[in-house]
């Protein structure tokens, strides 16, 4: 049940385009872009143009039919307009999954194990299953955009991946039916590089763990740009936590995000030095420091 995209979204998206920067841009460029994005983010909030149910997921006029395959292993195929009642695995390269609804329990509602995969305008419902991930990614050159992901423990989880873009998704209503969950909207615990996280809405309604989690628990992390998102809740809203192993966290940038303060604060930064510019409080619009 989706509605038409708000005209304000198109306007705000156009405003945001000039603010794009390279993941490893110079420090002065980051600061300049951050100042610009503070104004752009305020305009986006005023226009109601952040991702939400109305502008993500399956379009309202899309007619869906039941899927008959759940292991997608044909290279280069495009699938659209399907309802999957159960976990889906993408095991072949260059697959596109578009305008589909996945309702599942288990390890992950959607598991991506191949390179060159695109997932867009899909709805993913994890049914509050213990430990379930909305999308688990271990391939490279993967794009995830305009998806509505909910009732999962982790919205999008990254492992052993590079050259990944996560853009304009709505991750919300994180839920789990077991007693010791660790809720993260977007999470990576090592082994990832060259990741773009841009223009998403991530709402964690709990007092733990995060909207975005980066840790070195299982390996290094490098080259992550977290730009122009609306990130709310958790223990700390965002983490760049390098305290667990000798693996390095490097090249991380938080640029022009709106942050709703977590239970303990906005950010937990341990044993790394991310670039931080233009990030503001979601309600007040005032600058936020890590």
Short mmCIF file of N, CA and C in Angstrom, two decimals, residues 78-142:
data_model
loop_
_atom_site.label_atom_id
_atom_site.label_comp_id
_atom_site.label_asym_id
_atom_site.label_seq_id
_atom_site.Cartn_x
_atom_site.Cartn_y
_atom_site.Cartn_z
N UNK A 78 16.27 -10.09 -14.44
CA UNK A 78 15.53 -9.06 -13.72
C UNK A 78 14.18 -9.64 -13.31
N UNK A 79 13.85 -9.49 -12.03
CA UNK A 79 12.57 -9.96 -11.52
C UNK A 79 11.82 -8.79 -10.92
N UNK A 80 10.52 -8.71 -11.21
CA UNK A 80 9.72 -7.58 -10.76
C UNK A 80 8.29 -8.04 -10.51
N UNK A 81 7.63 -7.37 -9.55
CA UNK A 81 6.21 -7.61 -9.33
C UNK A 81 5.89 -8.92 -8.65
N UNK A 82 6.76 -9.38 -7.75
CA UNK A 82 6.57 -10.68 -7.11
C UNK A 82 6.36 -10.54 -5.61
N UNK A 83 5.61 -11.49 -5.05
CA UNK A 83 5.47 -11.64 -3.60
C UNK A 83 6.22 -12.91 -3.20
N UNK A 84 7.21 -12.75 -2.31
CA UNK A 84 7.96 -13.90 -1.80
C UNK A 84 7.50 -14.16 -0.36
N UNK A 85 6.93 -15.33 -0.13
CA UNK A 85 6.56 -15.75 1.22
C UNK A 85 7.63 -16.71 1.73
N UNK A 86 8.76 -16.15 2.11
CA UNK A 86 9.89 -16.95 2.58
C UNK A 86 11.20 -16.28 2.21
N UNK A 87 12.30 -16.72 2.81
CA UNK A 87 13.61 -16.10 2.55
C UNK A 87 14.03 -16.24 1.09
N UNK A 88 14.73 -15.21 0.61
CA UNK A 88 15.19 -15.16 -0.78
C UNK A 88 16.71 -15.06 -0.77
N UNK A 89 17.36 -15.81 -1.66
CA UNK A 89 18.81 -15.74 -1.83
C UNK A 89 19.12 -15.37 -3.28
N UNK A 90 19.97 -14.37 -3.45
CA UNK A 90 20.48 -14.03 -4.78
C UNK A 90 21.89 -14.59 -4.87
N UNK A 91 22.04 -15.62 -5.71
CA UNK A 91 23.29 -16.37 -5.78
C UNK A 91 23.99 -16.24 -7.12
N UNK A 92 23.49 -15.39 -8.02
CA UNK A 92 24.10 -15.20 -9.34
C UNK A 92 24.38 -13.72 -9.55
N UNK A 93 25.40 -13.39 -10.35
CA UNK A 93 25.77 -11.99 -10.53
C UNK A 93 24.78 -11.23 -11.41
N UNK A 94 24.77 -9.91 -11.18
CA UNK A 94 24.05 -8.96 -12.04
C UNK A 94 22.54 -9.20 -12.06
N UNK A 95 22.01 -9.69 -10.96
CA UNK A 95 20.56 -9.86 -10.82
C UNK A 95 19.96 -8.54 -10.34
N UNK A 96 18.78 -8.19 -10.88
CA UNK A 96 18.01 -7.04 -10.42
C UNK A 96 16.70 -7.53 -9.84
N UNK A 97 16.41 -7.11 -8.61
CA UNK A 97 15.15 -7.42 -7.95
C UNK A 97 14.43 -6.10 -7.71
N UNK A 98 13.26 -5.97 -8.31
CA UNK A 98 12.59 -4.66 -8.33
C UNK A 98 11.09 -4.85 -8.04
N UNK A 99 10.53 -3.93 -7.26
CA UNK A 99 9.08 -3.90 -7.03
C UNK A 99 8.55 -5.22 -6.50
N UNK A 100 9.24 -5.76 -5.49
CA UNK A 100 8.85 -7.05 -4.91
C UNK A 100 8.61 -6.89 -3.40
N UNK A 101 7.82 -7.79 -2.87
CA UNK A 101 7.56 -7.82 -1.43
C UNK A 101 8.02 -9.15 -0.87
N UNK A 102 8.86 -9.09 0.18
CA UNK A 102 9.40 -10.29 0.82
C UNK A 102 8.93 -10.31 2.27
N UNK A 103 8.26 -11.37 2.65
CA UNK A 103 7.86 -11.61 4.03
C UNK A 103 8.49 -12.92 4.45
N UNK A 104 9.36 -12.86 5.47
CA UNK A 104 10.15 -14.06 5.77
C UNK A 104 10.60 -14.06 7.22
N UNK A 105 11.04 -15.25 7.67
CA UNK A 105 11.75 -15.36 8.94
C UNK A 105 13.00 -16.20 8.69
N UNK A 106 13.81 -16.36 9.72
CA UNK A 106 15.05 -17.09 9.54
C UNK A 106 16.27 -16.20 9.68
N UNK A 107 17.35 -16.55 8.98
CA UNK A 107 18.62 -15.80 9.07
C UNK A 107 18.53 -14.42 8.45
N UNK A 108 18.00 -14.37 7.22
CA UNK A 108 17.85 -13.09 6.51
C UNK A 108 16.66 -13.20 5.58
N UNK A 109 15.89 -12.13 5.50
CA UNK A 109 14.78 -12.13 4.54
C UNK A 109 15.32 -12.16 3.12
N UNK A 110 16.38 -11.38 2.86
CA UNK A 110 17.04 -11.37 1.55
C UNK A 110 18.53 -11.47 1.77
N UNK A 111 19.15 -12.50 1.21
CA UNK A 111 20.59 -12.68 1.31
C UNK A 111 21.21 -12.53 -0.07
N UNK A 112 22.16 -11.59 -0.18
CA UNK A 112 22.86 -11.32 -1.43
C UNK A 112 24.26 -11.93 -1.33
N UNK A 113 24.53 -12.91 -2.20
CA UNK A 113 25.82 -13.61 -2.18
C UNK A 113 26.59 -13.43 -3.48
N UNK A 114 26.20 -12.48 -4.31
CA UNK A 114 26.81 -12.34 -5.63
C UNK A 114 27.13 -10.88 -5.90
N UNK A 115 27.92 -10.64 -6.95
CA UNK A 115 28.33 -9.29 -7.32
C UNK A 115 27.35 -8.68 -8.33
N UNK A 116 27.35 -7.34 -8.35
CA UNK A 116 26.59 -6.63 -9.38
C UNK A 116 25.09 -6.67 -9.19
N UNK A 117 24.62 -6.90 -7.96
CA UNK A 117 23.18 -7.03 -7.69
C UNK A 117 22.57 -5.66 -7.42
N UNK A 118 21.34 -5.47 -7.92
CA UNK A 118 20.56 -4.26 -7.64
C UNK A 118 19.23 -4.67 -7.02
N UNK A 119 18.89 -4.03 -5.90
CA UNK A 119 17.60 -4.24 -5.25
C UNK A 119 16.95 -2.87 -5.09
N UNK A 120 15.76 -2.69 -5.66
CA UNK A 120 15.14 -1.37 -5.58
C UNK A 120 13.62 -1.49 -5.47
N UNK A 121 13.05 -0.53 -4.74
CA UNK A 121 11.60 -0.44 -4.54
C UNK A 121 11.00 -1.75 -4.07
N UNK A 122 11.65 -2.37 -3.09
CA UNK A 122 11.13 -3.59 -2.49
C UNK A 122 10.72 -3.32 -1.04
N UNK A 123 9.76 -4.09 -0.58
CA UNK A 123 9.37 -4.07 0.84
C UNK A 123 9.83 -5.37 1.48
N UNK A 124 10.46 -5.25 2.64
CA UNK A 124 10.99 -6.42 3.34
C UNK A 124 10.47 -6.42 4.77
N UNK A 125 9.76 -7.49 5.12
CA UNK A 125 9.14 -7.63 6.44
C UNK A 125 9.71 -8.88 7.09
N UNK A 126 10.48 -8.69 8.17
CA UNK A 126 11.08 -9.81 8.85
C UNK A 126 10.23 -10.43 9.93
N UNK A 127 9.02 -9.93 10.12
CA UNK A 127 8.05 -10.50 11.06
C UNK A 127 8.57 -10.59 12.49
N UNK A 128 9.50 -9.71 12.84
CA UNK A 128 10.05 -9.64 14.20
C UNK A 128 10.74 -10.92 14.65
N UNK A 129 11.23 -11.71 13.69
CA UNK A 129 11.89 -12.96 14.01
C UNK A 129 13.22 -12.71 14.74
N UNK A 130 13.54 -13.55 15.71
CA UNK A 130 14.79 -13.40 16.46
C UNK A 130 15.99 -13.42 15.54
N UNK A 131 16.81 -12.35 15.61
CA UNK A 131 18.08 -12.31 14.89
C UNK A 131 17.99 -12.05 13.40
N UNK A 132 16.80 -11.83 12.84
CA UNK A 132 16.69 -11.73 11.39
C UNK A 132 17.24 -10.41 10.87
N UNK A 133 17.89 -10.51 9.71
CA UNK A 133 18.36 -9.34 8.98
C UNK A 133 17.46 -9.10 7.79
N UNK A 134 17.15 -7.84 7.54
CA UNK A 134 16.33 -7.54 6.38
C UNK A 134 17.05 -7.91 5.09
N UNK A 135 18.26 -7.34 4.91
CA UNK A 135 19.12 -7.68 3.78
C UNK A 135 20.51 -7.94 4.31
N UNK A 136 21.06 -9.11 3.98
CA UNK A 136 22.44 -9.45 4.32
C UNK A 136 23.25 -9.46 3.03
N UNK A 137 24.36 -8.72 3.01
CA UNK A 137 25.13 -8.53 1.78
C UNK A 137 26.55 -9.05 1.96
N UNK A 138 26.97 -9.94 1.05
CA UNK A 138 28.37 -10.36 1.00
C UNK A 138 28.93 -10.28 -0.42
N UNK A 139 28.23 -9.60 -1.32
CA UNK A 139 28.73 -9.38 -2.67
C UNK A 139 29.25 -7.98 -2.84
N UNK A 140 29.90 -7.70 -3.96
CA UNK A 140 30.43 -6.38 -4.26
C UNK A 140 29.66 -5.75 -5.41
N UNK A 141 29.84 -4.44 -5.58
CA UNK A 141 29.12 -3.68 -6.61
C UNK A 141 27.61 -3.89 -6.48
N UNK A 142 27.13 -3.76 -5.26
CA UNK A 142 25.71 -3.96 -4.95
C UNK A 142 25.06 -2.61 -4.69
#
